[in-house]
Amino acid sequence: MIKVSKTEDGMIFNLSNQKVSYVIQIVDNKFVTNRYFGPALPFFAESRDLDEGHHAFAVYEEGNKFSVSNLPLEYSFSQNGDYRQCSSEVRDADNLPLTFAKYVSYDEEAVHPDNLPQLRSKNGNFLNLYLKDETTSLEVILHYFLLDDLAGLVRWVTYKNTGSKSLNIEKANSLQLDIPDTDLNMLSFYGTHANEFVPSVKPIPDGIEEISSNRGSSSPQHHPFVALIDKHFDLNHGNFVACNLMWSGSFKIGLEKDQSNQIRLNAGINEDNFDWKLEPGTIFNTPQAILLFGQNGLGEMSSLSQQIIKDYVVESRITKPLLTLNTWESAYFDIDEKKSLEAVDQAKEIGANLLVIDDGWFENRNSEDGQLGDWIVDKDKFPNTLQKISDVAHQNKIKFGLWIEPEMITTSSKLFHKHPDWILGINSLRNKLYSRNQLVLDLSKIEVQDHLIEVLSKLIEENQIDYLKWDFNRQLAPTFSQGVSRDVQGKVEYKYVLGLYHILETLRNKYPKLIIENCASGGGRVDAGMLYYTDQTWISDLTDSLGRFRILTNMATLYPLEVFSSHFSKSPNEQDGRILPVETRMILSSLGSLGFELDLDKLSSSEIDMIKELKDWYVDNYYLLHDSICLPLTPLRQNATDTIGVLLKGKSDSLVIYSYGATDAVHQPQYLPLKYLDESRIYYVADRKISGVELNYAGVTIPPVMGDFRVKAIKIFG
Ligand code: GLA
């Protein structure tokens, strides 16, 4: 609900639901200030007065009681004496900065940012605040969408040039939030290939701290997320304000602790390579940013974020257990018709219902040095084309999936010779920058987008593809478009991401049953933007299930299990040589969507029997392993060899998954409080009747085990 009231010098907008209140006040008839973000209020009474002092070094307008550098502003502009990091930089046609846009009006219309991922606004309230700079006639519209049922809201901003001259937007954040609390830590996630989502908790320093990617994609190096957390924040205690940007490109999240110890949070697209010429009559939309608030630590943050992503972002086409057999770690580039047909038999044997032919199926692709860009089936490897494999799979009621990396190209491709200007690059005379031997197609160009839609549609239709594994194995550099005017260069990164979204959306609309898996050398582009357009995500190239469990449980701070895919692979593992029992590999690969990525013919019959048994267990518990909310029973981890416990909480039943990590010689039972069960309910663990209170506080018993890296799954019947 949004309550609007008038004041002497402005307005108050109280955005409240059962869980949270967010209060905005217009003061001095022009400044948009944040007055409250916290637990739901019965009413707002301005208990914290605004600071009216003109403190040392403060800048103010003549006769004005407020200094702009003290106000908690919802959005800020450059060069106006608010020396903190600003959220917007705009220059007019004479290259002069726009220093302020003043509040003008509001409405509560439902609006949506065109062509961008966004919360599917089923339930909620909109508020749009219109700000205007009279000199340039630039309108800056601050949008808010408050969810009905959860402690979250979404913000984004529209720039509209209502004047007669063009303007240049040099920075356009999605949100700014000034927080009056001081002594906070920050939680973020960083990492690299095969080691995604490493947690970082540190004090917010005096001055400026930044989490950013300038890689043209969100990246495993830095996730577009930050949470401001209490110093004593732990599994179940502590306030948090968290911000997750729905954006798959370069981003910047800035935190600034100012001289009066307020903290300013700014989040948006990275302005480093950004310069948007806004012609008269046109608009520019920033990506959406999701804001969360809670008082009960990591468990509440995970539950809230997963619920929002499940209910408002993901629209998955996976309605039944999808059991994948993927050819990558069994054949690598050496895939062919014979191996693919054998894989169909193996899939049948263990009850997999999706066969994915990974990299290596197309012409001139026998190693990482091979060709990318043409996507023509290699007739030497597949003399009867892929159609044959697809037909045989379908005859056996197995879906047919294909790996592809559409955004990439190599100089060995026919496409490159035909369109050398379709790659991102400064121009053909300067050095091309390779990564994994490949270059990046310029998706900011409409002709490239159209070409990819055509090529992918043909592949999908000719081979009746049910599933695409959409890979992205390098990041963008340089982010220049060839043969375009100077004015367009500053738009390339933004337009690239919109081009990618456009292709994904077009394919989704054209093929309503097509399942798309998001992959970027594993979890290199896991973000709320990509989750809007895809059905699941390959979270890491680390197929050591223990290492991946560490990554997955950390990722569950933000994203739900239903988007993760996890594959059972061979032991010793291909990436780190870790040796794990079959049971550990199967149970830990059962979180999310279970798959297999090994030559099953190399396993013994007893191993196959155990796999089949655990696969049946996966199917029986699918609604918990895939659709539940994953809650932490142990803190976020940097090391896979530590113990890790999670509670998969379903509507009635729950499942504890506990990984013992590296063993020790203390043979005593441990007790694991389950924290999140309904305390008014009675549960059964095996045939023992136990109250929710007892399970939450005394917990379940974790018996000692011998040997490294065992796991335990305990079902809690509700
Ligand atoms: C990436 C993916 C892998 C595999 C290879 C193929 O690394 O993450 O799963 O598909 O590419 O080249």
PDB file of N, CA and C in Angstrom, residues 631-689:
ATOM      1  N   LEU A 631      18.009 -23.264   3.190  1.00  0.00           N
ATOM      2  CA  LEU A 631      18.368 -22.388   4.308  1.00  0.00           C
ATOM      3  C   LEU A 631      19.666 -22.836   4.973  1.00  0.00           C
ATOM      4  N   PRO A 632      20.520 -21.884   5.341  1.00  0.00           N
ATOM      5  CA  PRO A 632      21.831 -22.270   5.873  1.00  0.00           C
ATOM      6  C   PRO A 632      21.758 -22.731   7.335  1.00  0.00           C
ATOM      7  N   LEU A 633      22.400 -23.865   7.617  1.00  0.00           N
ATOM      8  CA  LEU A 633      22.527 -24.328   9.009  1.00  0.00           C
ATOM      9  C   LEU A 633      23.944 -24.087   9.513  1.00  0.00           C
ATOM     10  N   THR A 634      24.836 -23.766   8.597  1.00  0.00           N
ATOM     11  CA  THR A 634      26.215 -23.402   8.949  1.00  0.00           C
ATOM     12  C   THR A 634      26.526 -22.101   8.203  1.00  0.00           C
ATOM     13  N   PRO A 635      27.527 -21.336   8.669  1.00  0.00           N
ATOM     14  CA  PRO A 635      27.799 -20.044   8.021  1.00  0.00           C
ATOM     15  C   PRO A 635      28.268 -20.199   6.570  1.00  0.00           C
ATOM     16  N   LEU A 636      28.300 -19.096   5.850  1.00  0.00           N
ATOM     17  CA  LEU A 636      28.854 -19.099   4.487  1.00  0.00           C
ATOM     18  C   LEU A 636      30.284 -19.604   4.553  1.00  0.00           C
ATOM     19  N   ARG A 637      30.674 -20.354   3.544  1.00  0.00           N
ATOM     20  CA  ARG A 637      31.990 -21.005   3.584  1.00  0.00           C
ATOM     21  C   ARG A 637      32.874 -20.569   2.438  1.00  0.00           C
ATOM     22  N   GLN A 638      34.177 -20.500   2.741  1.00  0.00           N
ATOM     23  CA  GLN A 638      35.162 -20.302   1.674  1.00  0.00           C
ATOM     24  C   GLN A 638      35.752 -21.644   1.249  1.00  0.00           C
ATOM     25  N   ASN A 639      35.742 -22.626   2.160  1.00  0.00           N
ATOM     26  CA  ASN A 639      36.375 -23.920   1.861  1.00  0.00           C
ATOM     27  C   ASN A 639      35.373 -25.054   1.819  1.00  0.00           C
ATOM     28  N   ALA A 640      35.495 -25.879   0.782  1.00  0.00           N
ATOM     29  CA  ALA A 640      34.593 -27.011   0.633  1.00  0.00           C
ATOM     30  C   ALA A 640      34.858 -28.074   1.694  1.00  0.00           C
ATOM     31  N   THR A 641      36.073 -28.079   2.264  1.00  0.00           N
ATOM     32  CA  THR A 641      36.425 -29.152   3.194  1.00  0.00           C
ATOM     33  C   THR A 641      35.881 -28.902   4.601  1.00  0.00           C
ATOM     34  N   ASP A 642      35.227 -27.748   4.832  1.00  0.00           N
ATOM     35  CA  ASP A 642      34.529 -27.519   6.099  1.00  0.00           C
ATOM     36  C   ASP A 642      33.186 -28.250   6.074  1.00  0.00           C
ATOM     37  N   THR A 643      32.632 -28.447   7.261  1.00  0.00           N
ATOM     38  CA  THR A 643      31.269 -29.001   7.279  1.00  0.00           C
ATOM     39  C   THR A 643      30.301 -27.948   6.743  1.00  0.00           C
ATOM     40  N   ILE A 644      29.307 -28.410   6.022  1.00  0.00           N
ATOM     41  CA  ILE A 644      28.279 -27.496   5.504  1.00  0.00           C
ATOM     42  C   ILE A 644      26.932 -28.186   5.695  1.00  0.00           C
ATOM     43  N   GLY A 645      25.986 -27.466   6.274  1.00  0.00           N
ATOM     44  CA  GLY A 645      24.657 -28.038   6.444  1.00  0.00           C
ATOM     45  C   GLY A 645      23.599 -27.085   5.919  1.00  0.00           C
ATOM     46  N   VAL A 646      22.595 -27.644   5.243  1.00  0.00           N
ATOM     47  CA  VAL A 646      21.462 -26.818   4.816  1.00  0.00           C
ATOM     48  C   VAL A 646      20.158 -27.545   5.128  1.00  0.00           C
ATOM     49  N   LEU A 647      19.123 -26.759   5.311  1.00  0.00           N
ATOM     50  CA  LEU A 647      17.780 -27.321   5.466  1.00  0.00           C
ATOM     51  C   LEU A 647      16.999 -26.940   4.216  1.00  0.00           C
ATOM     52  N   LEU A 648      16.521 -27.955   3.511  1.00  0.00           N
ATOM     53  CA  LEU A 648      15.689 -27.667   2.342  1.00  0.00           C
ATOM     54  C   LEU A 648      14.251 -27.683   2.827  1.00  0.00           C
ATOM     55  N   LYS A 649      13.662 -26.528   2.912  1.00  0.00           N
ATOM     56  CA  LYS A 649      12.352 -26.418   3.543  1.00  0.00           C
ATOM     57  C   LYS A 649      11.239 -26.392   2.507  1.00  0.00           C
ATOM     58  N   GLY A 650      10.420 -27.425   2.560  1.00  0.00           N
ATOM     59  CA  GLY A 650       9.277 -27.467   1.650  1.00  0.00           C
ATOM     60  C   GLY A 650       8.027 -26.998   2.373  1.00  0.00           C
ATOM     61  N   LYS A 651       6.884 -27.157   1.708  1.00  0.00           N
ATOM     62  CA  LYS A 651       5.636 -26.683   2.338  1.00  0.00           C
ATOM     63  C   LYS A 651       5.295 -27.503   3.567  1.00  0.00           C
ATOM     64  N   SER A 652       5.547 -28.834   3.529  1.00  0.00           N
ATOM     65  CA  SER A 652       5.316 -29.628   4.743  1.00  0.00           C
ATOM     66  C   SER A 652       6.614 -30.323   5.148  1.00  0.00           C
ATOM     67  N   ASP A 653       7.140 -31.195   4.290  1.00  0.00           N
ATOM     68  CA  ASP A 653       8.371 -31.906   4.657  1.00  0.00           C
ATOM     69  C   ASP A 653       9.609 -31.034   4.438  1.00  0.00           C
ATOM     70  N   SER A 654      10.707 -31.478   5.065  1.00  0.00           N
ATOM     71  CA  SER A 654      11.996 -30.802   4.854  1.00  0.00           C
ATOM     72  C   SER A 654      13.087 -31.850   4.774  1.00  0.00           C
ATOM     73  N   LEU A 655      14.236 -31.423   4.328  1.00  0.00           N
ATOM     74  CA  LEU A 655      15.359 -32.351   4.190  1.00  0.00           C
ATOM     75  C   LEU A 655      16.623 -31.654   4.679  1.00  0.00           C
ATOM     76  N   VAL A 656      17.355 -32.334   5.559  1.00  0.00           N
ATOM     77  CA  VAL A 656      18.646 -31.796   5.983  1.00  0.00           C
ATOM     78  C   VAL A 656      19.708 -32.440   5.099  1.00  0.00           C
ATOM     79  N   ILE A 657      20.577 -31.628   4.519  1.00  0.00           N
ATOM     80  CA  ILE A 657      21.729 -32.181   3.794  1.00  0.00           C
ATOM     81  C   ILE A 657      22.960 -31.698   4.550  1.00  0.00           C
ATOM     82  N   TYR A 658      23.734 -32.639   5.006  1.00  0.00           N
ATOM     83  CA  TYR A 658      24.891 -32.295   5.839  1.00  0.00           C
ATOM     84  C   TYR A 658      26.139 -32.917   5.227  1.00  0.00           C
ATOM     85  N   SER A 659      27.113 -32.086   4.933  1.00  0.00           N
ATOM     86  CA  SER A 659      28.365 -32.597   4.374  1.00  0.00           C
ATOM     87  C   SER A 659      29.433 -32.481   5.469  1.00  0.00           C
ATOM     88  N   TYR A 660      30.025 -33.606   5.826  1.00  0.00           N
ATOM     89  CA  TYR A 660      30.958 -33.632   6.966  1.00  0.00           C
ATOM     90  C   TYR A 660      32.281 -32.945   6.672  1.00  0.00           C
ATOM     91  N   GLY A 661      32.602 -32.772   5.415  1.00  0.00           N
ATOM     92  CA  GLY A 661      33.901 -32.185   5.076  1.00  0.00           C
ATOM     93  C   GLY A 661      35.031 -33.162   5.372  1.00  0.00           C
ATOM     94  N   ALA A 662      36.211 -32.609   5.631  1.00  0.00           N
ATOM     95  CA  ALA A 662      37.356 -33.471   5.939  1.00  0.00           C
ATOM     96  C   ALA A 662      37.165 -34.048   7.340  1.00  0.00           C
ATOM     97  N   THR A 663      37.518 -35.309   7.492  1.00  0.00           N
ATOM     98  CA  THR A 663      37.240 -36.008   8.744  1.00  0.00           C
ATOM     99  C   THR A 663      38.193 -35.590   9.870  1.00  0.00           C
ATOM    100  N   ASP A 664      37.835 -35.960  11.092  1.00  0.00           N
ATOM    101  CA  ASP A 664      38.783 -35.842  12.204  1.00  0.00           C
ATOM    102  C   ASP A 664      38.558 -37.030  13.136  1.00  0.00           C
ATOM    103  N   ALA A 665      39.325 -37.070  14.213  1.00  0.00           N
ATOM    104  CA  ALA A 665      39.295 -38.266  15.052  1.00  0.00           C
ATOM    105  C   ALA A 665      38.384 -38.116  16.271  1.00  0.00           C
ATOM    106  N   VAL A 666      37.526 -37.119  16.246  1.00  0.00           N
ATOM    107  CA  VAL A 666      36.606 -36.943  17.377  1.00  0.00           C
ATOM    108  C   VAL A 666      35.322 -37.715  17.059  1.00  0.00           C
ATOM    109  N   HIS A 667      35.167 -38.832  17.728  1.00  0.00           N
ATOM    110  CA  HIS A 667      34.023 -39.680  17.366  1.00  0.00           C
ATOM    111  C   HIS A 667      32.843 -39.439  18.294  1.00  0.00           C
ATOM    112  N   GLN A 668      32.406 -38.204  18.321  1.00  0.00           N
ATOM    113  CA  GLN A 668      31.249 -37.863  19.148  1.00  0.00           C
ATOM    114  C   GLN A 668      30.137 -37.389  18.237  1.00  0.00           C
ATOM    115  N   PRO A 669      28.899 -37.640  18.632  1.00  0.00           N
ATOM    116  CA  PRO A 669      27.820 -37.090  17.804  1.00  0.00           C
ATOM    117  C   PRO A 669      27.786 -35.574  17.913  1.00  0.00           C
ATOM    118  N   GLN A 670      27.270 -34.958  16.864  1.00  0.00           N
ATOM    119  CA  GLN A 670      27.049 -33.506  16.928  1.00  0.00           C
ATOM    120  C   GLN A 670      25.553 -33.255  16.827  1.00  0.00           C
ATOM    121  N   TYR A 671      25.166 -32.073  17.245  1.00  0.00           N
ATOM    122  CA  TYR A 671      23.739 -31.757  17.243  1.00  0.00           C
ATOM    123  C   TYR A 671      23.517 -30.537  16.366  1.00  0.00           C
ATOM    124  N   LEU A 672      22.577 -30.664  15.476  1.00  0.00           N
ATOM    125  CA  LEU A 672      22.378 -29.609  14.484  1.00  0.00           C
ATOM    126  C   LEU A 672      20.986 -28.995  14.639  1.00  0.00           C
ATOM    127  N   PRO A 673      20.877 -27.836  15.293  1.00  0.00           N
ATOM    128  CA  PRO A 673      19.563 -27.187  15.420  1.00  0.00           C
ATOM    129  C   PRO A 673      19.029 -26.790  14.046  1.00  0.00           C
ATOM    130  N   LEU A 674      17.755 -27.080  13.809  1.00  0.00           N
ATOM    131  CA  LEU A 674      17.211 -26.857  12.462  1.00  0.00           C
ATOM    132  C   LEU A 674      16.602 -25.472  12.272  1.00  0.00           C
ATOM    133  N   LYS A 675      16.498 -24.687  13.281  1.00  0.00           N
ATOM    134  CA  LYS A 675      16.247 -23.249  13.262  1.00  0.00           C
ATOM    135  C   LYS A 675      14.982 -22.762  12.555  1.00  0.00           C
ATOM    136  N   TYR A 676      14.629 -23.362  11.433  1.00  0.00           N
ATOM    137  CA  TYR A 676      13.624 -22.714  10.573  1.00  0.00           C
ATOM    138  C   TYR A 676      12.273 -23.436  10.528  1.00  0.00           C
ATOM    139  N   LEU A 677      12.109 -24.509  11.328  1.00  0.00           N
ATOM    140  CA  LEU A 677      10.846 -25.253  11.228  1.00  0.00           C
ATOM    141  C   LEU A 677       9.729 -24.503  11.947  1.00  0.00           C
ATOM    142  N   ASP A 678       8.529 -24.904  11.650  1.00  0.00           N
ATOM    143  CA  ASP A 678       7.367 -24.263  12.255  1.00  0.00           C
ATOM    144  C   ASP A 678       7.232 -24.768  13.700  1.00  0.00           C
ATOM    145  N   GLU A 679       7.306 -23.871  14.648  1.00  0.00           N
ATOM    146  CA  GLU A 679       7.343 -24.311  16.047  1.00  0.00           C
ATOM    147  C   GLU A 679       5.973 -24.726  16.563  1.00  0.00           C
ATOM    148  N   SER A 680       4.946 -24.486  15.795  1.00  0.00           N
ATOM    149  CA  SER A 680       3.633 -24.925  16.265  1.00  0.00           C
ATOM    150  C   SER A 680       3.326 -26.327  15.736  1.00  0.00           C
ATOM    151  N   ARG A 681       4.269 -26.907  15.012  1.00  0.00           N
ATOM    152  CA  ARG A 681       3.972 -28.200  14.382  1.00  0.00           C
ATOM    153  C   ARG A 681       4.742 -29.353  14.991  1.00  0.00           C
ATOM    154  N   ILE A 682       4.217 -30.555  14.723  1.00  0.00           N
ATOM    155  CA  ILE A 682       4.881 -31.793  15.145  1.00  0.00           C
ATOM    156  C   ILE A 682       5.431 -32.460  13.889  1.00  0.00           C
ATOM    157  N   TYR A 683       6.651 -32.933  13.968  1.00  0.00           N
ATOM    158  CA  TYR A 683       7.291 -33.560  12.806  1.00  0.00           C
ATOM    159  C   TYR A 683       7.666 -35.007  13.138  1.00  0.00           C
ATOM    160  N   TYR A 684       8.025 -35.746  12.106  1.00  0.00           N
ATOM    161  CA  TYR A 684       8.567 -37.097  12.296  1.00  0.00           C
ATOM    162  C   TYR A 684       9.941 -37.162  11.661  1.00  0.00           C
ATOM    163  N   VAL A 685      10.894 -37.709  12.443  1.00  0.00           N
ATOM    164  CA  VAL A 685      12.209 -37.985  11.870  1.00  0.00           C
ATOM    165  C   VAL A 685      12.353 -39.500  11.984  1.00  0.00           C
ATOM    166  N   ALA A 686      12.471 -40.186  10.853  1.00  0.00           N
ATOM    167  CA  ALA A 686      12.274 -41.641  10.809  1.00  0.00           C
ATOM    168  C   ALA A 686      10.919 -41.899  11.475  1.00  0.00           C
ATOM    169  N   ASP A 687      10.834 -42.749  12.518  1.00  0.00           N
ATOM    170  CA  ASP A 687       9.499 -42.922  13.105  1.00  0.00           C
ATOM    171  C   ASP A 687       9.380 -42.226  14.455  1.00  0.00           C
ATOM    172  N   ARG A 688      10.285 -41.292  14.709  1.00  0.00           N
ATOM    173  CA  ARG A 688      10.231 -40.569  15.981  1.00  0.00           C
ATOM    174  C   ARG A 688       9.435 -39.271  15.829  1.00  0.00           C
ATOM    175  N   LYS A 689       8.477 -39.094  16.747  1.00  0.00           N
ATOM    176  CA  LYS A 689       7.644 -37.883  16.701  1.00  0.00           C
ATOM    177  C   LYS A 689       8.360 -36.779  17.488  1.00  0.00           C
TER     178      LYS A 689
END
